Amino acid sequence: MLILWLLACATSPPRLATVPGCTAYAGDEDLLTACVIRSVLPLENPFLAMPACDTLPAPHRAECRGRWVNAESGFPSLTREVLLSACDGQPDCAFDALDARPAGTYADQVAACEALAGRYVDDCAGHAAQRLLEAHPTDAAIRAALQAPHADRLRMMLPTYMAVAGRTHCPDIGPTTAACDGEVAQEILRRNPNATQVQP
Amino acid sequence: MLPALPSWMIAVPCCLLGWTTVSCTAPCTGSADICAFEKFKAALPATSAEAKAVISGYTDPVVRAAAVGLWTRLHREVSPDEGSALCGLLEAESQRGCLRRVTSPHLNR
């Protein structure tokens, strides 16, 4: 009976092996994760930070790595490859790293989004589209970008961009040009209700 | 009148019998904040305002981070403003990641 007592009720929850300074939190995965994340955020060296994250159970390990990438992406010395390697294949982390270190061209960035951002590929491509439009692309560059995969967000943003840029027409983007022009007109009116008509 | 029994003397046989009216888990031996976090997990505040009020009472930054992380993970419907207010309870280094989680539409779908 005494043995049963000891086994059934008197045992504490298992304590997880952890990094120094976090032993007090080892009885609870959420607390332990918060402690380990707190300990790795100031570490710029991934070879110090990743082993600490990897002491956590799987889902928390991914969170820890993602938080490190998010925090450290502010340091320009860490390359895109280092950040992506720390992500260890997690789509949201990769999306964050790709955002922090975008490729030189829109097409390359969308290709990277497609390869690494998993279910967030459209969000990732959307951010690429936003960056493209902020760089005042030529009409030819817009047309080329619209031919690339995952161009839905770019297509959605284009009329607003045109209106903000003071243009009343979209570039010639094929059969949807007229529809795009109509949306530009609506956007101009929305931004300036006193304008009664947008001249073609 | 019966003498008062230590809680374990009541809990152990009750646990063995499968009764759930007493706590069968080991008593919390951590700091006050760590023990408070156990209660927080067991009865999560229903609103962000309530969560903020409870979490502001913790002084341990690790417990604060765990509580904000847990609550926002389980309440993805929280508005960016409410989420930001919770993130504001964290240390500066932890706020960036917290804000990303509560304000990024792709993480809250």
Coordinates of C-alpha atoms in Angstrom, one line a residue:
Chain A
M1 CA 0.0 0.0 0.0
L2 CA 2.8 2.4 0.9
I3 CA 4.5 1.7 -2.4
L4 CA 1.3 2.4 -4.2
W5 CA 0.9 5.7 -2.4
L6 CA 4.4 6.7 -3.4
L7 CA 3.9 5.7 -7.0
A8 CA 0.4 7.1 -7.5
C9 CA 0.3 10.3 -5.7
A10 CA 3.5 11.4 -4.1
T11 CA 5.5 11.7 -7.3
S12 CA 6.2 15.2 -8.6
P13 CA 5.7 16.0 -12.3
P14 CA 8.8 15.1 -14.4
R15 CA 11.3 17.9 -14.5
L16 CA 12.8 18.7 -17.9
A17 CA 16.5 18.9 -18.5
T18 CA 17.3 22.5 -19.2
V19 CA 19.8 25.3 -19.6
P20 CA 21.5 26.9 -16.5
G21 CA 19.3 29.5 -14.9
C22 CA 16.0 27.8 -15.9
T23 CA 16.0 24.9 -13.5
A24 CA 13.4 26.6 -11.3
Y25 CA 11.0 26.5 -14.2
A26 CA 11.6 23.0 -15.3
G27 CA 8.4 21.6 -13.8
D28 CA 6.2 23.3 -16.5
E29 CA 6.8 23.4 -20.2
D30 CA 5.3 26.9 -20.7
L31 CA 7.5 28.4 -18.0
L32 CA 10.6 26.5 -19.1
T33 CA 10.0 27.7 -22.7
A34 CA 9.7 31.3 -21.6
C35 CA 12.8 31.0 -19.6
V36 CA 14.9 29.4 -22.4
I37 CA 13.6 31.9 -24.9
R38 CA 14.6 34.7 -22.5
S39 CA 18.0 33.3 -22.2
V40 CA 18.7 33.0 -25.9
L41 CA 17.3 36.3 -27.1
P42 CA 20.5 38.2 -26.2
L43 CA 22.7 35.6 -27.9
E44 CA 23.8 36.7 -31.3
N45 CA 25.7 33.4 -31.9
P46 CA 23.4 30.7 -33.2
F47 CA 25.8 28.0 -32.1
L48 CA 25.1 29.1 -28.5
A49 CA 21.4 29.8 -29.0
M50 CA 20.2 26.8 -31.0
P51 CA 21.5 24.1 -28.5
A52 CA 19.6 25.9 -25.8
C53 CA 16.4 26.0 -27.8
D54 CA 16.9 22.3 -28.7
T55 CA 16.7 21.3 -25.0
L56 CA 13.0 22.1 -25.2
P57 CA 10.3 19.6 -26.4
A58 CA 9.5 19.8 -30.1
P59 CA 6.8 22.4 -30.5
H60 CA 8.5 24.7 -28.0
R61 CA 11.8 24.2 -29.7
A62 CA 10.3 25.6 -32.9
E63 CA 8.9 28.5 -31.0
C64 CA 12.3 29.2 -29.4
R65 CA 14.1 29.1 -32.7
G66 CA 11.5 31.3 -34.4
R67 CA 11.7 33.9 -31.6
W68 CA 15.5 33.9 -31.8
V69 CA 15.4 34.5 -35.6
N70 CA 12.8 37.3 -35.1
A71 CA 15.0 39.0 -32.5
E72 CA 18.3 38.5 -34.2
S73 CA 17.2 39.5 -37.7
G74 CA 17.9 43.1 -36.6
F75 CA 21.6 42.3 -36.6
P76 CA 22.9 42.7 -40.2
S77 CA 25.9 40.4 -39.5
L78 CA 23.6 37.4 -39.5
T79 CA 23.0 36.3 -43.1
R80 CA 19.8 35.0 -44.6
E81 CA 21.3 31.5 -44.7
V82 CA 22.2 31.6 -41.0
L83 CA 18.6 32.8 -40.1
L84 CA 17.0 30.2 -42.4
S85 CA 19.2 27.5 -41.0
A86 CA 18.1 28.4 -37.5
C87 CA 14.5 28.2 -38.6
D88 CA 15.0 24.5 -39.3
G89 CA 12.2 24.3 -41.9
Q90 CA 9.5 26.1 -40.0
P91 CA 7.3 28.0 -42.4
D92 CA 6.5 31.0 -40.2
C93 CA 10.1 31.4 -39.1
A94 CA 11.3 31.2 -42.7
F95 CA 8.7 33.8 -43.7
D96 CA 10.1 36.1 -41.0
A97 CA 13.7 35.5 -42.1
L98 CA 12.8 36.0 -45.8
D99 CA 11.1 39.3 -44.8
A100 CA 14.1 40.4 -42.9
R101 CA 16.6 39.4 -45.6
P102 CA 14.7 39.7 -48.9
A103 CA 16.2 38.5 -52.1
G104 CA 17.4 41.0 -54.6
T105 CA 14.6 40.6 -57.1
Y106 CA 10.8 40.1 -56.7
A107 CA 11.0 36.8 -58.7
D108 CA 13.8 35.4 -56.5
Q109 CA 11.9 36.4 -53.4
V110 CA 8.7 34.7 -54.5
A111 CA 10.7 31.6 -55.5
A112 CA 12.2 31.5 -52.0
C113 CA 8.7 32.1 -50.5
E114 CA 7.4 29.2 -52.5
A115 CA 10.3 26.9 -51.4
L116 CA 10.4 27.8 -47.7
A117 CA 7.3 29.6 -46.4
G118 CA 4.9 26.7 -46.7
R119 CA 1.3 27.6 -46.0
Y120 CA 2.3 31.3 -45.7
V121 CA 3.6 31.5 -49.3
D122 CA 0.9 33.9 -50.3
D123 CA 1.5 36.2 -47.3
C124 CA 5.2 36.0 -48.1
A125 CA 4.7 36.8 -51.8
G126 CA 2.3 39.7 -50.7
H127 CA 5.1 41.3 -48.7
A128 CA 7.4 40.9 -51.7
A129 CA 4.7 42.6 -53.8
Q130 CA 4.5 45.5 -51.3
R131 CA 8.3 45.9 -51.4
L132 CA 8.2 45.8 -55.2
L133 CA 5.6 48.6 -55.4
E134 CA 7.4 50.7 -52.8
A135 CA 10.4 50.7 -55.1
H136 CA 8.4 52.4 -57.9
P137 CA 8.8 49.6 -60.5
T138 CA 8.5 50.2 -64.2
D139 CA 5.4 49.0 -66.1
A140 CA 7.5 46.2 -67.6
A141 CA 8.6 45.1 -64.1
I142 CA 5.0 45.0 -62.9
R143 CA 3.9 43.0 -65.9
A144 CA 6.7 40.5 -65.3
A145 CA 5.8 40.2 -61.7
L146 CA 2.2 39.6 -62.5
Q147 CA 3.3 36.6 -64.7
A148 CA 5.1 35.0 -61.7
P149 CA 3.3 32.6 -59.4
H150 CA 1.4 33.8 -56.3
A151 CA 0.7 37.2 -57.9
D152 CA -2.8 37.5 -56.4
R153 CA -1.7 39.9 -53.7
L154 CA 0.2 42.1 -56.2
R155 CA -2.9 42.2 -58.4
M156 CA -4.9 43.3 -55.4
M157 CA -2.5 46.0 -54.3
L158 CA -1.9 47.4 -57.8
P159 CA -4.9 49.7 -58.1
T160 CA -4.2 51.3 -54.7
Y161 CA -0.5 51.7 -55.7
M162 CA -1.5 53.4 -59.0
A163 CA -3.9 55.8 -57.2
V164 CA -1.3 56.7 -54.6
A165 CA 1.3 57.2 -57.3
G166 CA -1.1 59.7 -59.0
R167 CA -1.7 57.5 -62.0
T168 CA -5.2 57.0 -63.4
H169 CA -4.4 53.8 -65.3
C170 CA -2.8 50.5 -64.8
P171 CA 0.0 49.3 -67.0
D172 CA -1.1 47.1 -69.9
I173 CA -1.5 43.8 -68.0
G174 CA -3.5 42.0 -70.6
P175 CA -7.2 41.1 -70.4
T176 CA -7.6 42.4 -66.8
T177 CA -6.2 45.9 -67.6
A178 CA -9.7 47.5 -67.9
A179 CA -10.8 46.0 -64.6
C180 CA -7.7 47.3 -63.0
D181 CA -8.3 50.8 -64.4
G182 CA -11.8 50.7 -62.9
E183 CA -10.5 49.8 -59.5
V184 CA -7.9 52.7 -59.8
A185 CA -10.8 55.1 -60.5
Q186 CA -12.7 53.8 -57.5
E187 CA -9.7 54.1 -55.3
I188 CA -9.1 57.7 -56.5
L189 CA -12.7 58.6 -55.7
R190 CA -12.4 56.9 -52.3
R191 CA -9.4 58.9 -51.5
N192 CA -10.8 62.1 -52.8
P193 CA -14.6 62.1 -52.5
N194 CA -14.8 65.6 -54.0
A195 CA -13.6 64.3 -57.4
T196 CA -16.7 63.5 -59.3
Q197 CA -15.1 61.8 -62.2
V198 CA -11.8 60.3 -63.1
Q199 CA -10.7 61.3 -66.6
P200 CA -9.6 58.3 -68.7
Chain B
M1 CA -13.7 16.6 17.3
L2 CA -11.3 15.0 14.9
P3 CA -7.7 16.4 14.7
A4 CA -6.9 18.2 11.5
L5 CA -5.1 15.9 9.1
P6 CA -2.3 17.0 6.7
S7 CA -3.7 17.5 3.3
W8 CA -1.6 14.7 1.8
M9 CA -3.1 12.2 4.2
I10 CA -6.5 13.0 2.7
A11 CA -5.3 13.4 -0.9
V12 CA -3.3 10.2 -1.2
P13 CA -6.0 7.8 -0.4
C14 CA -8.5 9.8 -2.4
C15 CA -6.2 9.7 -5.4
L16 CA -5.9 6.0 -5.0
L17 CA -9.6 5.7 -5.0
G18 CA -10.0 7.9 -8.0
W19 CA -11.9 10.6 -6.2
T20 CA -11.5 13.9 -7.9
T21 CA -12.8 16.2 -5.3
V22 CA -9.3 16.8 -3.9
S23 CA -6.1 17.8 -5.7
C24 CA -4.1 14.7 -6.6
T25 CA -1.1 16.7 -7.9
A26 CA 1.9 17.4 -5.8
P27 CA 1.7 20.7 -4.0
C28 CA 3.5 23.6 -5.7
T29 CA 6.9 24.1 -4.4
G30 CA 8.1 26.9 -6.6
S31 CA 8.1 30.7 -6.1
A32 CA 4.8 32.5 -5.5
D33 CA 4.6 33.6 -9.1
I34 CA 5.3 30.0 -10.4
C35 CA 2.6 28.7 -8.1
A36 CA 0.3 31.5 -9.2
F37 CA 0.9 30.5 -12.9
E38 CA -0.4 27.0 -12.1
K39 CA -3.6 28.6 -11.0
F40 CA -3.6 30.9 -14.1
K41 CA -3.3 27.8 -16.4
A42 CA -6.0 26.0 -14.5
A43 CA -8.5 28.9 -14.8
L44 CA -7.5 31.1 -17.7
P45 CA -9.0 34.6 -17.5
A46 CA -11.8 35.0 -20.0
T47 CA -10.9 38.5 -21.3
S48 CA -7.7 40.3 -22.2
A49 CA -8.4 42.9 -19.6
E50 CA -8.7 40.2 -16.9
A51 CA -5.6 38.5 -18.2
K52 CA -3.7 41.8 -18.1
A53 CA -4.8 42.5 -14.6
V54 CA -3.7 39.1 -13.4
I55 CA -0.4 39.1 -15.3
S56 CA 0.5 42.5 -14.1
G57 CA 0.5 41.1 -10.6
Y58 CA 3.4 38.8 -11.5
T59 CA 6.9 40.2 -10.8
D60 CA 8.9 37.3 -12.4
P61 CA 9.5 38.2 -16.1
V62 CA 9.6 34.6 -17.1
V63 CA 6.2 33.9 -15.5
R64 CA 4.8 37.1 -17.3
A65 CA 6.2 35.9 -20.6
A66 CA 4.7 32.4 -20.2
A67 CA 1.3 33.8 -19.2
V68 CA 1.1 36.3 -22.0
G69 CA 2.3 33.6 -24.5
L70 CA -0.2 31.1 -23.3
W71 CA -3.1 33.4 -23.2
T72 CA -2.5 35.0 -26.6
R73 CA -1.9 31.5 -28.1
L74 CA -5.3 30.4 -26.9
H75 CA -7.1 33.6 -27.7
R76 CA -6.2 34.3 -31.3
E77 CA -9.3 36.4 -31.7
V78 CA -7.7 39.1 -29.5
S79 CA -7.5 42.5 -31.3
P80 CA -4.1 43.9 -32.1
D81 CA -4.6 46.7 -29.6
E82 CA -5.5 44.2 -26.8
G83 CA -2.7 42.0 -27.7
S84 CA -0.2 44.9 -27.8
A85 CA -1.4 45.9 -24.3
L86 CA -0.5 42.4 -23.1
C87 CA 2.8 42.4 -24.9
G88 CA 3.5 45.7 -23.1
L89 CA 3.8 43.8 -19.9
L90 CA 6.9 42.0 -21.1
E91 CA 10.6 43.0 -21.0
A92 CA 11.7 45.1 -24.0
E93 CA 13.6 42.2 -25.7
S94 CA 10.5 40.0 -25.6
Q95 CA 8.0 42.5 -26.9
R96 CA 9.0 42.3 -30.6
G97 CA 8.2 38.6 -30.9
C98 CA 5.1 39.0 -28.9
L99 CA 3.8 41.9 -31.0
R100 CA 4.5 39.9 -34.2
R101 CA 2.4 37.1 -32.9
V102 CA -0.6 39.2 -31.9
T103 CA -0.6 41.6 -34.9
S104 CA 0.3 39.3 -37.8
P105 CA -2.9 38.3 -39.6
H106 CA -1.3 35.1 -41.0
L107 CA -0.7 33.8 -37.4
N108 CA -4.3 34.5 -36.3
R109 CA -6.2 32.8 -39.1

